[in-house]
Amino acid sequence: MSGDVVLTHGRVATMQGALIDDGAVVITGDRITWVGSSGDRPSAASSGGSANVIDLEGRLVTPGLVDCHTHIVFGGDRVDEFERRLAGESYDAIHRSGGGIASTVAATRRATDDELLATAADRARQLKAHGATTIEIKSGYGLDVETELRMLRIARQVEQIAGLRVHVTFLGAHTVPAEFRDEPDRYVDLVCDDMLPAVAREGLADSVDAFCDTIAFDRGQTERILRRAKDLGLPVRVHADQLSAIGGAELAASLGALSADHLEHASRVGLRAMADAGVVAVLIPGPSLIDADAPRPNVSVMRDVGVRMAVATDANPGTSPLLSLPLAMTVACTRFGLTVDEAWQGATTNAAAALGSAGGVIAPGVPADLAIWNATRPAEVIYWMGADLCDRVVIGGVVQ
Ligand code: NIG
Ligand code: FE
């Protein structure tokens, strides 16, 4: 193992207290071993004189961003639907006319593994170029056993190809595929009896998600799928109350889910139950960039009940073709009303919690995943809308 890496003279935002104005971070192997003022840095780091000392010259250093909700493995694109939406057609109407998720499912089934991997890795590299060191990737555009498992394997491979950490989520219950339209419960059987056991047996996913909504699965079907996942030892999350209020937040709480995501129509009771159960609320600002009238989550109720809030890109070909988590943070502030601090917690600590991890902070003992910015304070990264301020990232102690 190489010697220590020492970052000095940075402005360090640990996410656990005030900004350290002239700070240093010491990394040993793949972990952070010390953080504090540059002047107090232990002179004899464990590797003696062999440390690689990098002078940040006043740049901001933060935990690497964690994008806890993406759908970046898919075939084709939906540029045509984007134009239809600009002309006034709704997402729901496009979905009901056979477009939406179904059109991406058809393109994904047709695509080769190489095509899916190359395009997903490109998208992951973009997210990383904007400061992400960990991303979550969901399946959900296969909706048959073979293509769903293929998507999960490809999502895992993105980790190597794009060089960042990937949390893989099985979303076989993204919507009911056309061939099961008249008997959705038979598709739920397929997910529970065939897909989930294979996913668990082969260790293909780190968690399981389901889309609980009027255009996807009702509360009972979602519960059946997610209880089966839990029985197989997999943590669960829910696409909840995005298009309508159908009790997704309450369900996430009763299941002890890692997160409930979207929540634009979640009830106060549901959000309070989430807070009590420790379920993270993942906010999705991307759709507001396409449709200024898109419903917004009730952030003041979320604050009131004390539910932890995360922010994610939801990068996907339909509702959120967004590959910059800092831009999602900007929109979370400007459209949803988050403070700068809440947006940063939401893209680091709380996003890590949504993936079942205690990371997303700069502290001794945690993995050395950092982002270094051409900026001097956290608000600047949010203020420069859509800019590319990430100088470089550090992942597992490796400066990239
Ligand atoms: O997170 N909510 C469901 N799934 C995606 C949309 C996917 C698509 O339109 O392809 C979402 O918004
Ligand atoms: Fe999503």
Short mmCIF file of C-alpha atoms and ligand atoms in Angstrom, two decimals:
data_model
loop_
_atom_site.label_atom_id
_atom_site.label_comp_id
_atom_site.label_asym_id
_atom_site.label_seq_id
_atom_site.Cartn_x
_atom_site.Cartn_y
_atom_site.Cartn_z
CA MET A 1 0.00 0.00 0.00
CA SER A 2 1.27 3.48 -0.82
CA GLY A 3 1.94 6.04 1.92
CA ASP A 4 -0.47 8.58 3.30
CA VAL A 5 -2.14 11.22 1.18
CA VAL A 6 -2.31 14.57 2.92
CA LEU A 7 -4.54 17.34 1.60
CA THR A 8 -3.53 20.69 3.11
CA HIS A 9 -4.65 24.32 2.97
CA GLY A 10 -8.18 23.46 1.89
CA ARG A 11 -11.47 24.80 3.11
CA VAL A 12 -12.89 21.64 4.62
CA ALA A 13 -16.66 21.13 4.88
CA THR A 14 -16.90 17.97 6.99
CA MET A 15 -20.76 18.03 7.10
CA GLN A 16 -20.39 17.69 10.86
CA GLY A 17 -19.82 21.28 11.97
CA ALA A 18 -18.38 24.60 10.85
CA LEU A 19 -16.23 24.99 7.74
CA ILE A 20 -12.53 24.60 8.60
CA ASP A 21 -10.95 27.63 6.90
CA ASP A 22 -7.39 26.36 6.52
CA GLY A 23 -7.90 22.64 6.89
CA ALA A 24 -6.13 19.38 6.24
CA VAL A 25 -7.30 15.82 5.69
CA VAL A 26 -4.98 12.86 6.23
CA ILE A 27 -5.74 9.64 4.37
CA THR A 28 -4.13 6.30 5.17
CA GLY A 29 -4.85 3.56 2.69
CA ASP A 30 -8.51 3.86 1.78
CA ARG A 31 -9.65 5.66 4.96
CA ILE A 32 -9.57 9.15 6.43
CA THR A 33 -7.40 9.09 9.57
CA TRP A 34 -7.31 12.73 10.60
CA VAL A 35 -9.06 16.04 9.85
CA GLY A 36 -8.43 19.45 11.39
CA SER A 37 -6.57 22.72 10.91
CA SER A 38 -3.53 22.56 8.64
CA GLY A 39 -1.39 23.98 11.47
CA ASP A 40 -2.36 21.16 13.85
CA ARG A 41 -1.70 18.35 11.40
CA PRO A 42 0.27 15.50 13.04
CA SER A 43 3.82 15.95 11.77
CA ALA A 44 4.71 12.27 11.63
CA ALA A 45 1.92 10.67 9.68
CA SER A 46 1.97 6.90 9.95
CA SER A 47 3.98 6.46 6.76
CA GLY A 48 6.79 8.75 7.90
CA GLY A 49 8.24 10.83 5.11
CA SER A 50 6.51 9.06 2.24
CA ALA A 51 3.24 11.02 2.37
CA ASN A 52 1.96 12.52 -0.84
CA VAL A 53 1.18 16.10 0.26
CA ILE A 54 -1.23 18.00 -1.97
CA ASP A 55 -1.65 21.76 -1.43
CA LEU A 56 -5.28 22.63 -2.20
CA GLU A 57 -4.46 26.36 -2.32
CA GLY A 58 -7.68 27.32 -0.57
CA ARG A 59 -10.02 25.09 -2.56
CA LEU A 60 -13.15 23.67 -0.97
CA VAL A 61 -13.08 19.98 -0.03
CA THR A 62 -16.28 18.13 0.83
CA PRO A 63 -17.33 14.50 1.15
CA GLY A 64 -17.77 13.01 -2.32
CA LEU A 65 -21.36 13.50 -3.44
CA VAL A 66 -23.71 10.54 -3.16
CA ASP A 67 -26.40 10.29 -5.84
CA CYS A 68 -28.83 7.90 -4.14
CA HIS A 69 -31.39 7.53 -6.97
CA THR A 70 -30.58 7.03 -10.66
CA HIS A 71 -31.85 4.96 -13.59
CA ILE A 72 -28.83 5.31 -15.90
CA VAL A 73 -28.84 1.84 -17.49
CA PHE A 74 -31.25 2.01 -20.43
CA GLY A 75 -31.42 1.73 -24.21
CA GLY A 76 -32.37 4.52 -26.61
CA ASP A 77 -33.54 7.92 -25.41
CA ARG A 78 -36.81 9.84 -25.12
CA VAL A 79 -35.87 13.10 -26.85
CA ASP A 80 -39.07 12.90 -28.93
CA GLU A 81 -41.20 12.64 -25.79
CA PHE A 82 -39.30 15.58 -24.31
CA GLU A 83 -40.43 17.65 -27.28
CA ARG A 84 -44.01 16.39 -26.91
CA ARG A 85 -43.94 17.46 -23.29
CA LEU A 86 -42.61 20.88 -24.24
CA ALA A 87 -45.63 21.12 -26.56
CA GLY A 88 -47.95 20.51 -23.61
CA GLU A 89 -48.59 16.75 -23.47
CA SER A 90 -48.44 15.34 -19.93
CA TYR A 91 -46.13 12.56 -18.70
CA ASP A 92 -49.18 10.58 -17.68
CA ALA A 93 -50.84 10.94 -21.13
CA ILE A 94 -47.62 9.83 -22.88
CA HIS A 95 -47.38 6.85 -20.53
CA ARG A 96 -50.99 5.86 -21.22
CA SER A 97 -50.46 6.12 -24.98
CA GLY A 98 -47.77 3.42 -24.79
CA GLY A 99 -44.78 5.74 -24.46
CA GLY A 100 -42.98 6.61 -21.26
CA ILE A 101 -41.30 3.77 -19.39
CA ALA A 102 -42.67 1.23 -21.92
CA SER A 103 -40.78 2.81 -24.82
CA THR A 104 -37.52 2.62 -22.87
CA VAL A 105 -38.31 -1.00 -21.96
CA ALA A 106 -38.58 -1.87 -25.67
CA ALA A 107 -35.30 -0.08 -26.47
CA THR A 108 -33.53 -1.70 -23.51
CA ARG A 109 -34.63 -5.21 -24.46
CA ARG A 110 -33.26 -4.59 -27.98
CA ALA A 111 -29.91 -3.15 -26.85
CA THR A 112 -26.79 -5.29 -26.54
CA ASP A 113 -24.89 -5.59 -23.26
CA ASP A 114 -22.03 -3.59 -24.75
CA GLU A 115 -24.34 -0.74 -25.74
CA LEU A 116 -26.01 -0.66 -22.34
CA LEU A 117 -22.69 -0.71 -20.49
CA ALA A 118 -21.02 1.93 -22.65
CA THR A 119 -23.90 4.41 -22.39
CA ALA A 120 -24.42 3.82 -18.65
CA ALA A 121 -20.68 4.24 -17.98
CA ASP A 122 -20.70 7.53 -19.91
CA ARG A 123 -23.57 8.79 -17.76
CA ALA A 124 -21.78 7.66 -14.59
CA ARG A 125 -18.63 9.50 -15.69
CA GLN A 126 -20.69 12.67 -16.11
CA LEU A 127 -22.10 12.32 -12.60
CA LYS A 128 -18.57 11.77 -11.31
CA ALA A 129 -17.25 14.81 -13.20
CA HIS A 130 -19.78 16.80 -11.18
CA GLY A 131 -18.52 15.46 -7.87
CA ALA A 132 -20.28 12.14 -7.28
CA THR A 133 -18.14 9.37 -5.80
CA THR A 134 -21.05 6.99 -5.09
CA ILE A 135 -24.15 6.48 -7.20
CA GLU A 136 -27.13 4.21 -6.93
CA ILE A 137 -28.32 2.53 -10.17
CA LYS A 138 -31.70 0.85 -10.56
CA SER A 139 -32.85 -1.79 -13.00
CA GLY A 140 -36.47 -1.48 -14.15
CA TYR A 141 -36.36 -1.09 -17.92
CA GLY A 142 -36.20 -4.84 -18.56
CA LEU A 143 -39.37 -6.09 -16.88
CA ASP A 144 -38.65 -9.67 -17.87
CA VAL A 145 -36.40 -12.05 -15.97
CA GLU A 146 -33.57 -12.04 -18.48
CA THR A 147 -33.38 -8.30 -19.12
CA GLU A 148 -33.78 -7.33 -15.46
CA LEU A 149 -30.88 -9.59 -14.42
CA ARG A 150 -28.86 -8.30 -17.38
CA MET A 151 -29.42 -4.70 -16.23
CA LEU A 152 -28.28 -5.53 -12.69
CA ARG A 153 -25.07 -7.16 -13.93
CA ILE A 154 -24.37 -4.17 -16.16
CA ALA A 155 -25.00 -1.75 -13.28
CA ARG A 156 -22.38 -3.64 -11.24
CA GLN A 157 -19.89 -3.41 -14.10
CA VAL A 158 -20.28 0.37 -14.24
CA GLU A 159 -18.34 0.48 -10.96
CA GLN A 160 -15.18 -0.81 -12.66
CA ILE A 161 -15.61 0.96 -15.98
CA ALA A 162 -16.45 4.43 -14.62
CA GLY A 163 -14.33 4.10 -11.46
CA LEU A 164 -16.79 5.07 -8.74
CA ARG A 165 -18.83 3.26 -6.12
CA VAL A 166 -22.15 1.82 -7.26
CA HIS A 167 -25.10 0.65 -5.13
CA VAL A 168 -27.29 -1.57 -7.29
CA THR A 169 -31.08 -1.60 -6.80
CA PHE A 170 -33.50 -4.11 -8.31
CA LEU A 171 -36.59 -2.26 -9.64
CA GLY A 172 -38.35 -5.09 -11.48
CA ALA A 173 -41.55 -3.48 -10.17
CA HIS A 174 -41.09 -0.26 -12.13
CA THR A 175 -44.31 -0.71 -14.09
CA VAL A 176 -46.45 -3.54 -15.45
CA PRO A 177 -45.08 -4.57 -18.85
CA ALA A 178 -47.47 -4.55 -21.83
CA GLU A 179 -47.66 -8.36 -21.99
CA PHE A 180 -49.14 -8.45 -18.44
CA ARG A 181 -51.40 -5.40 -18.79
CA ASP A 182 -54.60 -7.38 -18.21
CA GLU A 183 -53.26 -9.44 -15.34
CA PRO A 184 -50.87 -7.29 -13.30
CA ASP A 185 -50.97 -9.68 -10.35
CA ARG A 186 -49.36 -12.34 -12.52
CA TYR A 187 -46.48 -9.93 -13.12
CA VAL A 188 -46.24 -9.43 -9.35
CA ASP A 189 -46.03 -13.25 -9.09
CA LEU A 190 -43.17 -13.24 -11.58
CA VAL A 191 -41.30 -10.57 -9.60
CA CYS A 192 -41.84 -12.40 -6.29
CA ASP A 193 -41.39 -16.00 -7.42
CA ASP A 194 -38.77 -15.77 -10.18
CA MET A 195 -36.95 -12.45 -10.24
CA LEU A 196 -36.39 -11.75 -6.54
CA PRO A 197 -35.10 -15.25 -5.65
CA ALA A 198 -32.63 -15.07 -8.58
CA VAL A 199 -31.49 -11.59 -7.56
CA ALA A 200 -30.94 -12.72 -3.97
CA ARG A 201 -29.29 -16.02 -4.93
CA GLU A 202 -26.79 -14.38 -7.25
CA GLY A 203 -26.18 -11.32 -5.04
CA LEU A 204 -27.06 -9.02 -7.92
CA ALA A 205 -28.58 -6.16 -5.91
CA ASP A 206 -27.93 -4.23 -2.71
CA SER A 207 -31.58 -3.19 -2.30
CA VAL A 208 -35.02 -3.54 -3.87
CA ASP A 209 -37.32 -0.71 -4.99
CA ALA A 210 -40.92 -0.61 -6.28
CA PHE A 211 -42.98 2.13 -7.92
CA CYS A 212 -46.13 2.52 -5.84
CA ASP A 213 -48.45 4.68 -7.94
CA THR A 214 -51.55 4.78 -10.11
CA ILE A 215 -49.54 4.01 -13.28
CA ALA A 216 -47.57 1.21 -11.62
CA PHE A 217 -48.33 -0.92 -8.53
CA ASP A 218 -50.95 -0.33 -5.87
CA ARG A 219 -50.15 -0.38 -2.19
CA GLY A 220 -51.02 -4.06 -1.72
CA GLN A 221 -48.94 -5.20 -4.69
CA THR A 222 -46.00 -3.02 -3.61
CA GLU A 223 -46.19 -4.41 -0.10
CA ARG A 224 -46.19 -7.99 -1.36
CA ILE A 225 -43.08 -7.39 -3.47
CA LEU A 226 -41.15 -5.55 -0.79
CA ARG A 227 -42.04 -8.01 1.97
CA ARG A 228 -40.76 -10.82 -0.23
CA ALA A 229 -37.53 -8.84 -0.73
CA LYS A 230 -37.15 -8.39 3.01
CA ASP A 231 -37.75 -12.09 3.58
CA LEU A 232 -34.88 -12.74 1.19
CA GLY A 233 -32.66 -10.44 3.28
CA LEU A 234 -32.67 -7.42 0.98
CA PRO A 235 -33.27 -3.86 2.23
CA VAL A 236 -36.09 -1.99 0.50
CA ARG A 237 -36.99 1.49 -0.79
CA VAL A 238 -40.12 2.89 -2.44
CA HIS A 239 -40.97 5.30 -5.28
CA ALA A 240 -43.76 6.83 -3.21
CA ASP A 241 -46.60 9.32 -3.70
CA GLN A 242 -45.05 10.81 -6.85
CA LEU A 243 -48.14 11.25 -9.03
CA SER A 244 -50.87 10.79 -6.43
CA ALA A 245 -51.35 10.24 -2.70
CA ILE A 246 -51.76 6.50 -2.29
CA GLY A 247 -50.06 5.97 1.04
CA GLY A 248 -46.56 5.22 -0.23
CA ALA A 249 -44.93 7.13 2.62
CA GLU A 250 -46.95 5.20 5.22
CA LEU A 251 -46.04 1.93 3.52
CA ALA A 252 -42.31 2.82 3.47
CA ALA A 253 -42.49 3.56 7.19
CA SER A 254 -44.29 0.33 8.03
CA LEU A 255 -41.71 -1.67 6.06
CA GLY A 256 -38.75 0.12 7.68
CA ALA A 257 -37.50 1.08 4.22
CA LEU A 258 -34.14 2.76 3.72
CA SER A 259 -35.84 5.55 1.78
CA ALA A 260 -39.05 6.75 0.20
CA ASP A 261 -38.42 8.79 -2.91
CA HIS A 262 -40.35 11.59 -4.70
CA LEU A 263 -43.12 12.16 -2.08
CA GLU A 264 -44.68 15.14 -3.87
CA HIS A 265 -48.11 14.05 -2.63
CA ALA A 266 -47.11 12.46 0.67
CA SER A 267 -49.35 13.15 3.67
CA ARG A 268 -48.18 14.69 6.94
CA VAL A 269 -49.11 11.45 8.70
CA GLY A 270 -46.98 9.47 6.25
CA LEU A 271 -44.00 11.81 6.60
CA ARG A 272 -44.23 11.69 10.38
CA ALA A 273 -44.33 7.90 10.28
CA MET A 274 -41.23 7.98 8.06
CA ALA A 275 -39.43 10.24 10.54
CA ASP A 276 -40.32 7.90 13.42
CA ALA A 277 -39.14 4.86 11.46
CA GLY A 278 -35.88 6.54 10.31
CA VAL A 279 -36.81 6.38 6.61
CA VAL A 280 -34.95 8.98 4.50
CA ALA A 281 -37.07 11.24 2.24
CA VAL A 282 -35.34 11.48 -1.15
CA LEU A 283 -36.30 14.68 -3.01
CA ILE A 284 -36.23 14.68 -6.79
CA PRO A 285 -35.91 18.17 -8.30
CA GLY A 286 -35.14 17.20 -11.91
CA PRO A 287 -38.77 17.06 -13.16
CA SER A 288 -39.22 20.73 -12.13
CA LEU A 289 -36.62 21.64 -14.75
CA ILE A 290 -38.85 20.23 -17.49
CA ASP A 291 -42.20 21.36 -16.12
CA ALA A 292 -42.29 24.54 -14.04
CA ASP A 293 -45.68 23.44 -12.68
CA ALA A 294 -44.46 20.03 -11.55
CA PRO A 295 -45.74 19.34 -8.03
CA ARG A 296 -43.23 19.96 -5.25
CA PRO A 297 -42.69 18.03 -2.04
CA ASN A 298 -43.84 19.74 1.14
CA VAL A 299 -40.46 20.58 2.61
CA SER A 300 -41.83 22.63 5.50
CA VAL A 301 -43.84 19.62 6.73
CA MET A 302 -40.76 17.43 6.27
CA ARG A 303 -38.77 19.84 8.47
CA ASP A 304 -41.60 20.00 10.97
CA VAL A 305 -41.80 16.27 11.47
CA GLY A 306 -38.00 15.90 11.40
CA VAL A 307 -37.64 13.45 8.51
CA ARG A 308 -34.12 13.38 7.03
CA MET A 309 -34.05 14.79 3.49
CA ALA A 310 -31.76 13.66 0.67
CA VAL A 311 -31.47 15.11 -2.86
CA ALA A 312 -30.89 12.97 -5.98
CA THR A 313 -30.78 13.43 -9.74
CA ASP A 314 -33.18 10.54 -10.53
CA ALA A 315 -31.20 10.53 -13.81
CA ASN A 316 -33.53 8.78 -16.26
CA PRO A 317 -34.58 9.16 -19.89
CA GLY A 318 -38.11 10.37 -19.12
CA THR A 319 -38.76 12.67 -16.19
CA SER A 320 -35.21 13.72 -15.34
CA PRO A 321 -32.44 13.63 -17.96
CA LEU A 322 -30.13 15.26 -15.43
CA LEU A 323 -26.48 14.27 -14.92
CA SER A 324 -25.32 16.85 -12.37
CA LEU A 325 -26.08 16.40 -8.68
CA PRO A 326 -24.98 20.00 -7.93
CA LEU A 327 -27.65 21.20 -10.38
CA ALA A 328 -30.22 19.02 -8.58
CA MET A 329 -29.06 20.71 -5.34
CA THR A 330 -29.56 24.13 -6.95
CA VAL A 331 -33.11 23.29 -7.97
CA ALA A 332 -33.82 21.75 -4.55
CA CYS A 333 -32.93 25.17 -3.10
CA THR A 334 -34.56 27.43 -5.69
CA ARG A 335 -37.75 25.43 -6.35
CA PHE A 336 -38.25 23.29 -3.24
CA GLY A 337 -36.96 25.81 -0.69
CA LEU A 338 -34.09 23.84 0.85
CA THR A 339 -31.34 25.80 2.57
CA VAL A 340 -27.79 25.42 1.28
CA ASP A 341 -26.94 23.34 4.35
CA GLU A 342 -29.93 21.06 3.80
CA ALA A 343 -28.98 20.57 0.15
CA TRP A 344 -25.42 19.62 1.13
CA GLN A 345 -26.57 17.23 3.87
CA GLY A 346 -29.02 15.89 1.30
CA ALA A 347 -26.34 15.07 -1.25
CA THR A 348 -23.86 13.63 1.27
CA THR A 349 -24.78 12.33 4.74
CA ASN A 350 -28.50 11.81 4.21
CA ALA A 351 -27.97 10.34 0.74
CA ALA A 352 -25.50 7.87 2.22
CA ALA A 353 -28.10 6.98 4.87
CA ALA A 354 -30.61 6.35 2.07
CA LEU A 355 -28.16 3.71 0.82
CA GLY A 356 -27.77 2.22 4.29
CA SER A 357 -24.29 3.68 4.80
CA ALA A 358 -22.82 5.91 7.49
CA GLY A 359 -20.60 7.74 4.98
CA GLY A 360 -21.00 11.17 3.42
CA VAL A 361 -18.88 12.90 6.07
CA ILE A 362 -15.22 13.79 6.49
CA ALA A 363 -14.24 12.10 9.74
CA PRO A 364 -11.60 9.65 10.97
CA GLY A 365 -12.47 6.05 10.15
CA VAL A 366 -14.75 6.62 7.16
CA PRO A 367 -13.76 5.73 3.58
CA ALA A 368 -11.70 8.48 1.94
CA ASP A 369 -14.26 9.59 -0.67
CA LEU A 370 -13.91 13.31 -1.27
CA ALA A 371 -14.67 16.01 -3.82
CA ILE A 372 -12.35 18.98 -4.34
CA TRP A 373 -13.96 22.07 -5.84
CA ASN A 374 -12.82 25.19 -7.63
CA ALA A 375 -14.82 27.12 -5.07
CA THR A 376 -14.20 28.50 -1.60
CA ARG A 377 -17.46 27.72 0.19
CA PRO A 378 -20.30 25.21 -0.16
CA ALA A 379 -22.91 27.76 -1.28
CA GLU A 380 -20.82 28.58 -4.35
CA VAL A 381 -21.24 25.07 -5.77
CA ILE A 382 -25.03 25.52 -5.62
CA TYR A 383 -24.98 29.15 -6.77
CA TRP A 384 -23.17 28.49 -10.09
CA MET A 385 -26.06 26.77 -11.82
CA GLY A 386 -25.05 23.87 -14.00
CA ALA A 387 -21.36 24.80 -13.76
CA ASP A 388 -18.53 22.29 -13.69
CA LEU A 389 -16.69 23.31 -10.52
CA CYS A 390 -15.41 19.89 -9.48
CA ASP A 391 -11.62 19.94 -9.70
CA ARG A 392 -11.17 16.23 -8.90
CA VAL A 393 -12.44 13.49 -6.65
CA VAL A 394 -10.76 11.07 -4.27
CA ILE A 395 -12.28 7.58 -4.06
CA GLY A 396 -11.06 5.06 -1.51
CA GLY A 397 -7.95 7.20 -0.96
CA VAL A 398 -7.06 7.31 -4.65
CA VAL A 399 -6.79 10.85 -6.03
CA GLN A 400 -8.33 10.86 -9.53
O1 NIG B 1 -38.21 8.09 -11.12
N1 NIG B 1 -41.03 7.12 -11.13
C1 NIG B 1 -40.72 6.25 -11.88
N2 NIG B 1 -39.65 6.15 -12.60
C2 NIG B 1 -38.89 7.24 -13.11
C3 NIG B 1 -39.35 7.64 -14.45
C4 NIG B 1 -38.78 6.77 -15.42
C5 NIG B 1 -39.13 7.07 -16.83
O2 NIG B 1 -39.98 7.91 -17.15
O3 NIG B 1 -38.49 6.38 -17.63
C6 NIG B 1 -38.83 8.33 -12.12
O4 NIG B 1 -39.33 9.43 -12.34
FE FE B 2 -36.92 7.15 -10.11
#
